[in-house]
CSV table of N, CA, C and O in Angstrom, one decimal:
chain,number,residue,atom,x,y,z
A,9,GLN,N,0.8,-1.1,0.2
A,9,GLN,CA,-0.3,0.0,-0.1
A,9,GLN,C,0.4,0.6,0.1
A,9,GLN,O,1.9,1.2,0.6
A,10,VAL,N,0.3,2.3,-0.6
A,10,VAL,CA,1.1,4.3,-0.4
A,10,VAL,C,0.3,4.4,0.8
A,10,VAL,O,-0.6,5.1,0.0
A,11,GLN,N,0.8,5.1,1.5
A,11,GLN,CA,0.7,6.3,1.9
A,11,GLN,C,1.0,7.1,1.7
A,11,GLN,O,2.4,7.9,2.0
A,12,LEU,N,0.1,8.9,2.3
A,12,LEU,CA,0.9,10.4,2.2
A,12,LEU,C,0.2,10.7,3.4
A,12,LEU,O,-0.2,11.0,3.6
A,13,VAL,N,1.2,11.2,4.1
A,13,VAL,CA,0.8,11.9,6.2
A,13,VAL,C,1.9,13.3,6.1
A,13,VAL,O,2.9,13.1,5.6
A,14,GLU,N,0.6,14.2,6.0
A,14,GLU,CA,0.6,15.9,6.0
A,14,GLU,C,1.1,15.6,7.5
A,14,GLU,O,1.0,15.0,7.9
A,15,SER,N,2.1,17.3,7.4
A,15,SER,CA,2.4,17.1,9.1
A,15,SER,C,2.7,18.3,8.5
A,15,SER,O,3.3,19.8,6.9
A,16,GLY,N,2.7,19.8,9.8
A,16,GLY,CA,3.5,21.5,10.5
A,16,GLY,C,1.9,22.7,9.7
A,16,GLY,O,2.0,22.9,9.4
A,17,GLY,N,0.6,21.4,10.4
A,17,GLY,CA,-0.5,23.1,9.9
A,17,GLY,C,-0.4,23.3,11.5
A,17,GLY,O,0.1,22.8,12.4
A,18,GLY,N,-1.7,24.6,11.2
A,18,GLY,CA,-1.9,24.8,13.1
A,18,GLY,C,-2.2,26.2,12.1
A,18,GLY,O,-2.7,26.8,11.3
A,19,LEU,N,-1.9,26.9,14.1
A,19,LEU,CA,-3.0,29.0,13.9
A,19,LEU,C,-1.8,29.4,13.7
A,19,LEU,O,-0.9,29.3,14.0
A,20,VAL,N,-2.3,30.1,13.1
A,20,VAL,CA,-0.9,31.7,12.4
A,20,VAL,C,-1.9,32.6,12.8
A,20,VAL,O,-2.7,32.7,11.8
A,21,GLN,N,-1.2,33.6,13.3
A,21,GLN,CA,-0.7,35.0,12.9
A,21,GLN,C,-0.9,35.2,10.9
A,21,GLN,O,-0.2,35.1,11.1
A,22,ALA,N,-1.9,36.3,10.9
A,22,ALA,CA,-2.3,37.4,9.2
A,22,ALA,C,-0.4,37.9,8.9
A,22,ALA,O,0.3,38.0,10.3
A,23,GLY,N,-0.1,36.9,8.0
A,23,GLY,CA,1.2,37.9,8.2
A,23,GLY,C,2.4,36.6,8.0
A,23,GLY,O,3.4,36.9,8.1
A,24,GLY,N,1.8,35.1,9.1
A,24,GLY,CA,3.2,34.5,9.6
A,24,GLY,C,3.3,33.2,8.5
A,24,GLY,O,2.6,33.9,7.4
A,25,SER,N,4.5,32.8,9.2
A,25,SER,CA,4.6,31.5,8.1
A,25,SER,C,4.2,30.4,9.1
A,25,SER,O,4.0,30.1,10.1
A,26,LEU,N,4.5,29.6,7.5
A,26,LEU,CA,4.2,27.5,8.5
A,26,LEU,C,5.0,26.7,7.5
A,26,LEU,O,5.1,27.3,6.0
A,27,ARG,N,5.3,25.5,8.1
A,27,ARG,CA,5.7,25.1,6.4
A,27,ARG,C,5.2,23.4,6.5
A,27,ARG,O,5.3,23.0,7.9
A,28,LEU,N,4.6,23.0,5.2
A,28,LEU,CA,4.2,22.0,5.3
A,28,LEU,C,4.8,20.7,4.3
A,28,LEU,O,5.4,21.0,4.4
A,29,SER,N,4.7,19.4,5.4
A,29,SER,CA,5.9,18.6,4.9
A,29,SER,C,4.4,17.2,4.7
A,29,SER,O,3.8,17.7,5.8
A,30,CYS,N,5.1,16.5,3.6
A,30,CYS,CA,4.0,15.4,3.4
A,30,CYS,C,4.9,14.3,2.9
A,30,CYS,O,6.0,14.8,1.3
A,31,VAL,N,5.1,13.5,3.7
A,31,VAL,CA,6.1,11.9,3.1
A,31,VAL,C,4.9,11.3,2.4
A,31,VAL,O,4.0,10.6,3.8
A,32,ALA,N,5.6,9.7,1.7
A,32,ALA,CA,5.0,9.2,1.2
A,32,ALA,C,5.8,7.7,1.4
A,32,ALA,O,7.2,7.9,1.9
A,33,SER,N,4.5,7.3,1.3
A,33,SER,CA,6.0,5.3,2.1
A,33,SER,C,4.8,4.6,1.0
A,33,SER,O,3.7,4.6,1.0
A,34,GLY,N,5.3,3.2,1.2
A,34,GLY,CA,4.6,2.2,1.6
A,34,GLY,C,5.6,1.6,-0.6
A,34,GLY,O,7.2,2.3,-0.5
A,35,SER,N,5.0,0.6,-0.6
A,35,SER,CA,6.3,-0.2,-2.3
A,35,SER,C,6.0,0.8,-3.3
A,35,SER,O,4.9,0.9,-4.3
A,36,ILE,N,7.0,2.2,-3.2
A,36,ILE,CA,6.8,3.0,-4.2
A,36,ILE,C,8.0,2.7,-5.4
A,36,ILE,O,8.6,2.0,-5.0
A,37,LEU,N,7.3,2.7,-6.4
A,37,LEU,CA,8.4,2.4,-7.3
A,37,LEU,C,9.2,3.9,-8.4
A,37,LEU,O,9.9,4.1,-7.9
A,38,SER,N,8.0,5.0,-7.9
A,38,SER,CA,8.9,5.8,-9.0
A,38,SER,C,7.6,7.0,-7.9
A,38,SER,O,6.4,6.3,-8.8
A,39,ILE,N,7.7,8.3,-8.2
A,39,ILE,CA,6.8,9.2,-7.9
A,39,ILE,C,6.7,10.3,-8.9
A,39,ILE,O,8.3,11.0,-9.1
A,40,PHE,N,6.1,10.8,-9.2
A,40,PHE,CA,5.6,11.5,-10.6
A,40,PHE,C,5.9,13.1,-9.6
A,40,PHE,O,5.5,13.5,-8.8
A,41,ALA,N,4.6,13.7,-10.3
A,41,ALA,CA,4.6,14.6,-10.0
A,41,ALA,C,3.6,15.0,-8.1
A,41,ALA,O,3.3,13.6,-8.1
A,42,MET,N,3.6,15.9,-7.5
A,42,MET,CA,3.8,15.7,-6.2
A,42,MET,C,2.9,16.9,-6.2
A,42,MET,O,3.0,18.0,-6.3
A,43,GLY,N,2.5,17.6,-5.3
A,43,GLY,CA,1.5,19.4,-5.0
A,43,GLY,C,0.7,19.1,-3.6
A,43,GLY,O,0.5,18.1,-3.2
A,44,TRP,N,0.4,20.5,-3.2
A,44,TRP,CA,-0.4,20.9,-2.5
A,44,TRP,C,-1.7,21.4,-3.1
A,44,TRP,O,-2.1,22.8,-4.7
A,45,TYR,N,-2.9,21.0,-2.9
A,45,TYR,CA,-4.1,20.8,-2.5
A,45,TYR,C,-5.7,21.7,-1.4
A,45,TYR,O,-4.4,21.2,-0.6
A,46,ARG,N,-6.2,22.8,-1.7
A,46,ARG,CA,-6.3,23.0,-0.3
A,46,ARG,C,-8.3,23.0,-0.3
A,46,ARG,O,-8.5,23.9,-1.8
A,47,GLN,N,-8.4,23.7,0.5
A,47,GLN,CA,-10.3,23.1,0.8
A,47,GLN,C,-11.3,24.0,2.0
A,47,GLN,O,-10.3,23.4,3.2
A,48,ALA,N,-11.6,24.7,1.0
A,48,ALA,CA,-11.9,26.6,2.7
A,48,ALA,C,-13.2,25.7,2.5
A,48,ALA,O,-14.3,25.4,2.2
A,49,PRO,N,-14.1,25.9,4.0
A,49,PRO,CA,-15.2,25.5,4.2
A,49,PRO,C,-16.4,26.0,2.8
A,49,PRO,O,-16.3,27.4,2.7
A,50,GLY,N,-16.9,24.9,2.3
A,50,GLY,CA,-18.0,25.4,1.9
A,50,GLY,C,-17.3,25.6,0.3
A,50,GLY,O,-17.8,25.9,-1.2
A,51,LYS,N,-16.3,25.6,0.0
A,51,LYS,CA,-16.4,25.5,-1.4
A,51,LYS,C,-15.2,24.6,-2.2
A,51,LYS,O,-14.9,23.3,-1.1
A,52,GLN,N,-15.0,24.4,-3.4
A,52,GLN,CA,-14.7,22.9,-3.8
A,52,GLN,C,-12.3,23.3,-4.0
A,52,GLN,O,-12.0,24.3,-3.3
A,53,ARG,N,-12.6,22.3,-3.7
A,53,ARG,CA,-10.8,22.2,-3.8
A,53,ARG,C,-10.5,22.6,-5.0
A,53,ARG,O,-10.3,22.1,-5.8
A,54,GLU,N,-9.0,23.3,-4.7
A,54,GLU,CA,-8.0,23.8,-5.7
A,54,GLU,C,-6.9,23.8,-5.5
A,54,GLU,O,-6.4,22.8,-4.3
A,55,LEU,N,-6.7,23.7,-6.8
A,55,LEU,CA,-5.0,23.6,-6.7
A,55,LEU,C,-4.1,24.6,-6.0
A,55,LEU,O,-4.2,25.7,-6.2
A,56,VAL,N,-2.7,24.5,-5.3
A,56,VAL,CA,-2.5,25.4,-4.7
A,56,VAL,C,-0.9,25.4,-5.4
A,56,VAL,O,-0.2,26.4,-6.2
A,57,ALA,N,-0.1,24.4,-5.7
A,57,ALA,CA,1.0,24.5,-6.0
A,57,ALA,C,2.1,23.4,-6.8
A,57,ALA,O,1.1,22.1,-6.2
A,58,THR,N,2.6,22.3,-7.7
A,58,THR,CA,2.5,21.7,-7.3
A,58,THR,C,4.2,21.7,-8.3
A,58,THR,O,4.7,22.9,-8.8
A,59,ILE,N,4.9,20.0,-8.3
A,59,ILE,CA,5.6,20.4,-8.6
A,59,ILE,C,6.6,19.0,-9.3
A,59,ILE,O,5.4,18.3,-9.0
A,60,THR,N,7.2,19.5,-10.5
A,60,THR,CA,7.6,17.8,-11.2
A,60,THR,C,8.6,16.8,-10.8
A,60,THR,O,9.4,17.6,-10.1
A,61,SER,N,8.7,15.6,-11.6
A,61,SER,CA,10.1,14.8,-10.1
A,61,SER,C,11.5,15.5,-10.9
A,61,SER,O,12.0,15.4,-10.0
A,62,SER,N,11.4,16.3,-11.8
A,62,SER,CA,12.7,16.9,-12.2
A,62,SER,C,12.5,18.8,-12.4
A,62,SER,O,13.5,19.0,-11.9
A,63,GLY,N,11.4,19.5,-10.7
A,63,GLY,CA,11.8,20.4,-9.8
A,63,GLY,C,10.9,21.6,-10.5
A,63,GLY,O,10.9,22.4,-10.6
A,64,ARG,N,9.7,21.2,-11.6
A,64,ARG,CA,9.5,22.9,-12.5
A,64,ARG,C,8.4,22.9,-11.8
A,64,ARG,O,7.3,21.5,-11.4
A,65,THR,N,7.9,23.9,-11.7
A,65,THR,CA,6.9,24.4,-10.4
A,65,THR,C,5.8,25.1,-11.0
A,65,THR,O,5.9,25.6,-12.1
A,66,ASN,N,4.8,25.0,-10.9
A,66,ASN,CA,3.2,25.2,-10.7
A,66,ASN,C,2.4,25.9,-9.6
A,66,ASN,O,2.8,25.6,-9.0
A,67,TYR,N,2.1,26.7,-9.7
A,67,TYR,CA,0.9,28.1,-8.8
A,67,TYR,C,-0.1,28.6,-9.5
A,67,TYR,O,0.4,29.1,-10.2
A,68,ALA,N,-0.8,28.9,-8.3
A,68,ALA,CA,-2.0,29.3,-8.5
A,68,ALA,C,-2.4,31.1,-8.4
A,68,ALA,O,-0.8,30.9,-7.6
A,69,ASP,N,-2.0,31.7,-8.8
A,69,ASP,CA,-2.5,32.9,-8.8
A,69,ASP,C,-1.9,33.3,-7.5
A,69,ASP,O,-1.5,34.6,-6.7
A,70,SER,N,-3.1,32.5,-6.3
A,70,SER,CA,-3.0,33.7,-5.4
A,70,SER,C,-2.6,33.5,-4.1
A,70,SER,O,-1.8,34.2,-3.5
A,71,VAL,N,-1.2,32.3,-4.7
A,71,VAL,CA,-0.3,32.1,-4.0
A,71,VAL,C,1.0,33.0,-4.8
A,71,VAL,O,2.3,32.3,-3.6
A,72,LYS,N,1.3,32.9,-5.7
A,72,LYS,CA,2.7,32.9,-6.2
A,72,LYS,C,3.0,34.4,-5.5
A,72,LYS,O,2.8,35.5,-5.0
A,73,GLY,N,4.8,34.5,-5.2
A,73,GLY,CA,5.2,35.4,-4.6
A,73,GLY,C,5.3,35.6,-2.8
A,73,GLY,O,6.2,35.9,-2.0
A,74,ARG,N,4.2,34.0,-2.3
A,74,ARG,CA,4.0,34.4,-0.7
A,74,ARG,C,4.5,32.3,-0.9
A,74,ARG,O,4.8,32.1,0.6
A,75,PHE,N,4.1,31.8,-1.2
A,75,PHE,CA,4.7,29.8,-1.0
A,75,PHE,C,5.7,29.3,-1.9
A,75,PHE,O,5.6,29.3,-3.2
A,76,THR,N,6.0,28.5,-1.3
A,76,THR,CA,7.4,28.0,-2.3
A,76,THR,C,6.9,26.7,-2.7
A,76,THR,O,6.7,25.9,-1.2
A,77,ILE,N,7.3,25.1,-3.3
A,77,ILE,CA,6.8,24.8,-3.1
A,77,ILE,C,8.3,23.9,-3.5
A,77,ILE,O,8.9,24.2,-4.4
A,78,SER,N,8.5,22.2,-2.8
A,78,SER,CA,9.7,21.9,-2.9
A,78,SER,C,10.2,20.5,-3.0
A,78,SER,O,8.6,20.0,-2.1
A,79,ARG,N,10.7,19.5,-3.2
A,79,ARG,CA,11.0,18.0,-3.3
A,79,ARG,C,12.3,17.9,-2.6
A,79,ARG,O,13.0,17.8,-3.0
A,80,ASP,N,12.2,16.9,-2.1
A,80,ASP,CA,12.8,15.5,-2.2
A,80,ASP,C,13.2,14.6,-1.8
A,80,ASP,O,12.5,13.6,-1.5
A,81,ASN,N,12.9,14.1,-3.1
A,81,ASN,CA,13.4,13.1,-4.1
A,81,ASN,C,13.7,11.5,-2.7
A,81,ASN,O,12.9,10.6,-3.3
A,82,ALA,N,14.5,12.0,-3.1
A,82,ALA,CA,15.6,10.6,-1.7
A,82,ALA,C,15.0,10.1,-0.4
A,82,ALA,O,15.0,9.0,0.1
A,83,LYS,N,13.4,11.5,0.3
A,83,LYS,CA,13.5,11.0,0.9
A,83,LYS,C,11.4,11.3,0.8
A,83,LYS,O,11.2,10.9,1.5
A,84,ASN,N,11.3,11.2,-0.6
A,84,ASN,CA,10.1,10.9,-1.2
A,84,ASN,C,8.7,11.5,-0.5
A,84,ASN,O,7.9,11.3,0.2
A,85,THR,N,9.4,12.6,-0.2
A,85,THR,CA,9.2,14.6,0.5
A,85,THR,C,8.5,15.5,-0.1
A,85,THR,O,9.5,15.5,-1.4
A,86,VAL,N,7.8,16.4,-0.3
A,86,VAL,CA,7.4,17.4,-0.6
A,86,VAL,C,7.2,18.6,0.9
A,86,VAL,O,6.3,18.2,1.4
A,87,TYR,N,7.8,20.2,0.1
A,87,TYR,CA,7.3,20.8,1.2
A,87,TYR,C,6.5,21.6,0.4
A,87,TYR,O,6.5,21.7,-0.2
A,88,LEU,N,6.3,22.9,1.8
A,88,LEU,CA,5.2,23.6,1.1
A,88,LEU,C,6.0,25.2,1.7
A,88,LEU,O,4.4,24.8,3.6
A,89,GLN,N,6.2,26.3,1.7
A,89,GLN,CA,6.8,27.2,2.5
A,89,GLN,C,5.8,28.2,2.0
A,89,GLN,O,5.6,28.5,0.7
A,90,MET,N,5.1,28.5,3.1
A,90,MET,CA,4.0,29.6,3.4
A,90,MET,C,4.1,30.5,3.8
A,90,MET,O,3.9,30.1,4.8
A,91,ASN,N,4.6,31.3,3.3
A,91,ASN,CA,5.1,33.1,3.8
A,91,ASN,C,4.0,33.6,3.9
A,91,ASN,O,3.3,33.9,3.0
A,92,SER,N,3.6,35.2,4.8
A,92,SER,CA,2.9,36.0,4.6
A,92,SER,C,1.4,35.6,4.5
A,92,SER,O,0.4,36.0,3.5
A,93,LEU,N,1.2,34.9,5.3
A,93,LEU,CA,-0.2,34.5,5.1
A,93,LEU,C,-1.3,35.2,5.0
A,93,LEU,O,-1.4,35.9,6.4
A,94,LYS,N,-2.5,34.9,4.8
A,94,LYS,CA,-3.5,35.4,4.3
A,94,LYS,C,-4.4,35.2,4.9
A,94,LYS,O,-4.9,34.0,4.9
A,95,PRO,N,-5.3,35.9,5.9
A,95,PRO,CA,-7.5,34.7,6.7
A,95,PRO,C,-7.5,33.9,5.0
A,95,PRO,O,-7.7,32.0,5.4
A,96,GLU,N,-7.8,34.5,4.2
A,96,GLU,CA,-8.1,33.5,3.1
A,96,GLU,C,-7.0,32.5,2.5
A,96,GLU,O,-7.9,31.0,1.9
A,97,ASP,N,-5.9,32.2,3.0
A,97,ASP,CA,-5.5,30.9,2.7
A,97,ASP,C,-6.0,29.8,4.2
A,97,ASP,O,-5.7,28.3,3.5
A,98,THR,N,-7.1,30.0,4.9
A,98,THR,CA,-7.1,28.9,5.9
A,98,THR,C,-8.1,28.0,4.8
A,98,THR,O,-8.9,28.3,4.1
A,99,ALA,N,-7.2,27.0,5.6
A,99,ALA,CA,-8.6,26.0,4.6
A,99,ALA,C,-7.9,24.6,5.2
A,99,ALA,O,-7.1,24.8,5.9
A,100,VAL,N,-8.5,23.5,4.8
A,100,VAL,CA,-7.1,22.4,5.1
A,100,VAL,C,-7.0,22.2,3.4
A,100,VAL,O,-7.0,21.5,2.2
A,101,TYR,N,-5.7,21.2,3.6
A,101,TYR,CA,-4.2,21.7,2.7
A,101,TYR,C,-3.7,20.1,2.6
A,101,TYR,O,-4.0,19.1,3.6
A,102,TYR,N,-5.0,19.8,1.5
A,102,TYR,CA,-4.2,17.9,1.1
A,102,TYR,C,-2.9,18.1,-0.1
A,102,TYR,O,-2.5,18.6,-0.7
A,103,CYS,N,-2.0,17.0,0.7
A,103,CYS,CA,-0.5,16.6,-0.7
A,103,CYS,C,-1.8,16.1,-1.8
A,103,CYS,O,-2.7,14.6,-1.5
A,104,ASN,N,-0.9,15.4,-2.7
A,104,ASN,CA,-1.3,15.0,-3.2
A,104,ASN,C,-0.7,14.2,-4.2
A,104,ASN,O,0.9,14.9,-4.9
A,105,ALA,N,-0.4,12.8,-5.0
A,105,ALA,CA,1.2,12.5,-5.9
A,105,ALA,C,0.3,11.6,-6.7
A,105,ALA,O,0.2,10.7,-6.4
A,106,VAL,N,1.3,11.8,-7.9
A,106,VAL,CA,1.0,10.6,-8.5
A,106,VAL,C,2.1,8.7,-8.8
A,106,VAL,O,3.7,9.9,-8.9
A,107,ILE,N,2.3,8.6,-8.7
A,107,ILE,CA,2.7,7.2,-7.9
A,107,ILE,C,2.8,5.9,-8.7
A,107,ILE,O,1.8,5.5,-8.8
A,108,ARG,N,4.1,5.3,-8.8
A,108,ARG,CA,3.6,4.1,-9.8
A,108,ARG,C,4.1,3.0,-8.6
A,108,ARG,O,5.4,3.3,-8.5
A,109,LYS,N,3.3,1.8,-8.5
A,109,LYS,CA,3.3,1.4,-7.3
A,109,LYS,C,4.9,0.3,-7.4
A,109,LYS,O,5.2,0.2,-8.7
A,110,ALA,N,5.6,-0.4,-6.5
A,110,ALA,CA,6.5,-1.6,-7.4
A,110,ALA,C,5.8,-2.9,-8.3
A,110,ALA,O,6.6,-3.5,-8.5
A,111,ASP,N,4.0,-3.1,-8.7
A,111,ASP,CA,4.1,-4.2,-8.9
A,111,ASP,C,4.1,-3.3,-10.4
A,111,ASP,O,3.8,-4.8,-11.3
A,112,TRP,N,4.9,-2.2,-10.5
A,112,TRP,CA,5.1,-1.6,-12.1
A,112,TRP,C,3.3,-1.6,-13.0
A,112,TRP,O,3.1,-1.8,-14.0
A,113,GLY,N,2.5,-1.4,-11.4
A,113,GLY,CA,0.8,-1.2,-12.4
A,113,GLY,C,1.6,0.0,-12.6
A,113,GLY,O,1.8,0.7,-12.7
A,114,PRO,N,0.0,0.4,-13.4
A,114,PRO,CA,0.1,2.6,-13.6
A,114,PRO,C,0.4,3.1,-12.6
A,114,PRO,O,-0.3,3.0,-11.6
A,115,ALA,N,0.7,4.3,-13.1
A,115,ALA,CA,0.4,5.0,-12.2
A,115,ALA,C,-1.2,5.9,-11.6
A,115,ALA,O,-1.8,5.3,-12.6
A,116,GLN,N,-1.0,6.2,-10.4
A,116,GLN,CA,-2.0,6.8,-9.8
A,116,GLN,C,-2.3,7.8,-9.1
A,116,GLN,O,-0.9,7.3,-8.3
A,117,ASP,N,-3.5,8.5,-8.4
A,117,ASP,CA,-3.2,9.5,-7.7
A,117,ASP,C,-3.5,9.3,-6.1
A,117,ASP,O,-4.5,8.9,-6.2
A,118,TYR,N,-2.7,9.3,-5.7
A,118,TYR,CA,-2.7,9.8,-4.0
A,118,TYR,C,-2.5,10.9,-3.3
A,118,TYR,O,-2.4,11.3,-4.1
A,119,TRP,N,-3.7,10.7,-2.5
A,119,TRP,CA,-4.1,12.2,-1.4
A,119,TRP,C,-3.9,11.5,0.3
A,119,TRP,O,-3.6,10.2,1.2
A,120,GLY,N,-3.4,13.2,0.7
A,120,GLY,CA,-3.6,12.8,2.8
A,120,GLY,C,-3.9,13.1,3.0
A,120,GLY,O,-5.6,12.7,2.2
A,121,GLN,N,-4.8,12.8,3.7
A,121,GLN,CA,-5.0,12.9,5.0
A,121,GLN,C,-5.6,14.6,5.0
A,121,GLN,O,-7.1,15.5,5.4
A,122,GLY,N,-5.3,15.0,5.0
A,122,GLY,CA,-5.4,16.4,5.1
A,122,GLY,C,-5.0,17.0,6.1
A,122,GLY,O,-4.2,16.4,7.4
A,123,THR,N,-4.1,19.2,5.8
A,123,THR,CA,-4.0,19.2,7.7
A,123,THR,C,-4.7,20.4,7.0
A,123,THR,O,-4.5,20.9,7.0
A,124,GLN,N,-5.0,21.3,8.8
A,124,GLN,CA,-6.2,22.4,9.2
A,124,GLN,C,-4.1,23.4,9.2
A,124,GLN,O,-3.6,23.9,9.6
A,125,VAL,N,-4.8,24.5,8.5
A,125,VAL,CA,-3.9,26.0,8.5
A,125,VAL,C,-5.0,26.7,8.3
A,125,VAL,O,-5.8,26.4,7.9
A,126,THR,N,-4.8,27.7,9.5
A,126,THR,CA,-6.1,28.1,9.8
A,126,THR,C,-4.4,30.3,10.2
A,126,THR,O,-3.8,30.0,11.0
A,127,ALA,N,-4.9,30.9,9.3
A,127,ALA,CA,-3.9,32.2,9.4
A,127,ALA,C,-5.6,33.4,10.2
A,127,ALA,O,-6.4,33.3,9.5
A,128,SER,N,-5.2,34.1,11.1
A,128,SER,CA,-6.1,34.5,12.1
A,128,SER,C,-6.0,36.0,11.8
A,128,SER,O,-5.4,37.0,11.6
A,129,SER,N,-6.7,36.8,11.5
A,129,SER,CA,-6.7,38.8,11.7
A,129,SER,C,-6.6,39.0,13.0
A,129,SER,O,-7.0,38.3,13.5
């Protein structure tokens, strides 16, 4: 089985910073794209940032210049450094990864359980 486990969420004042981490574990052969999504109450889940296995990144316009996604391929880990947090960044943040398992089956999407980020005004 494959698991994604997030950590690093919490409560911070507006203008503050948090760093999220997500570790993939299990019978993993390859990890392709990894990313972060978020879902605020009453809203649809939305993309925050993604990063390919070669390090190419993509960001939502709302977080450009404030958030930075990175990954450590040796540790099967993706990070999200969030600076200058705003109340509108408050949401549950989910880790996503496209993974091919060691059984050489097709690559599939996997999701973490989510971690709450709250930026208070």
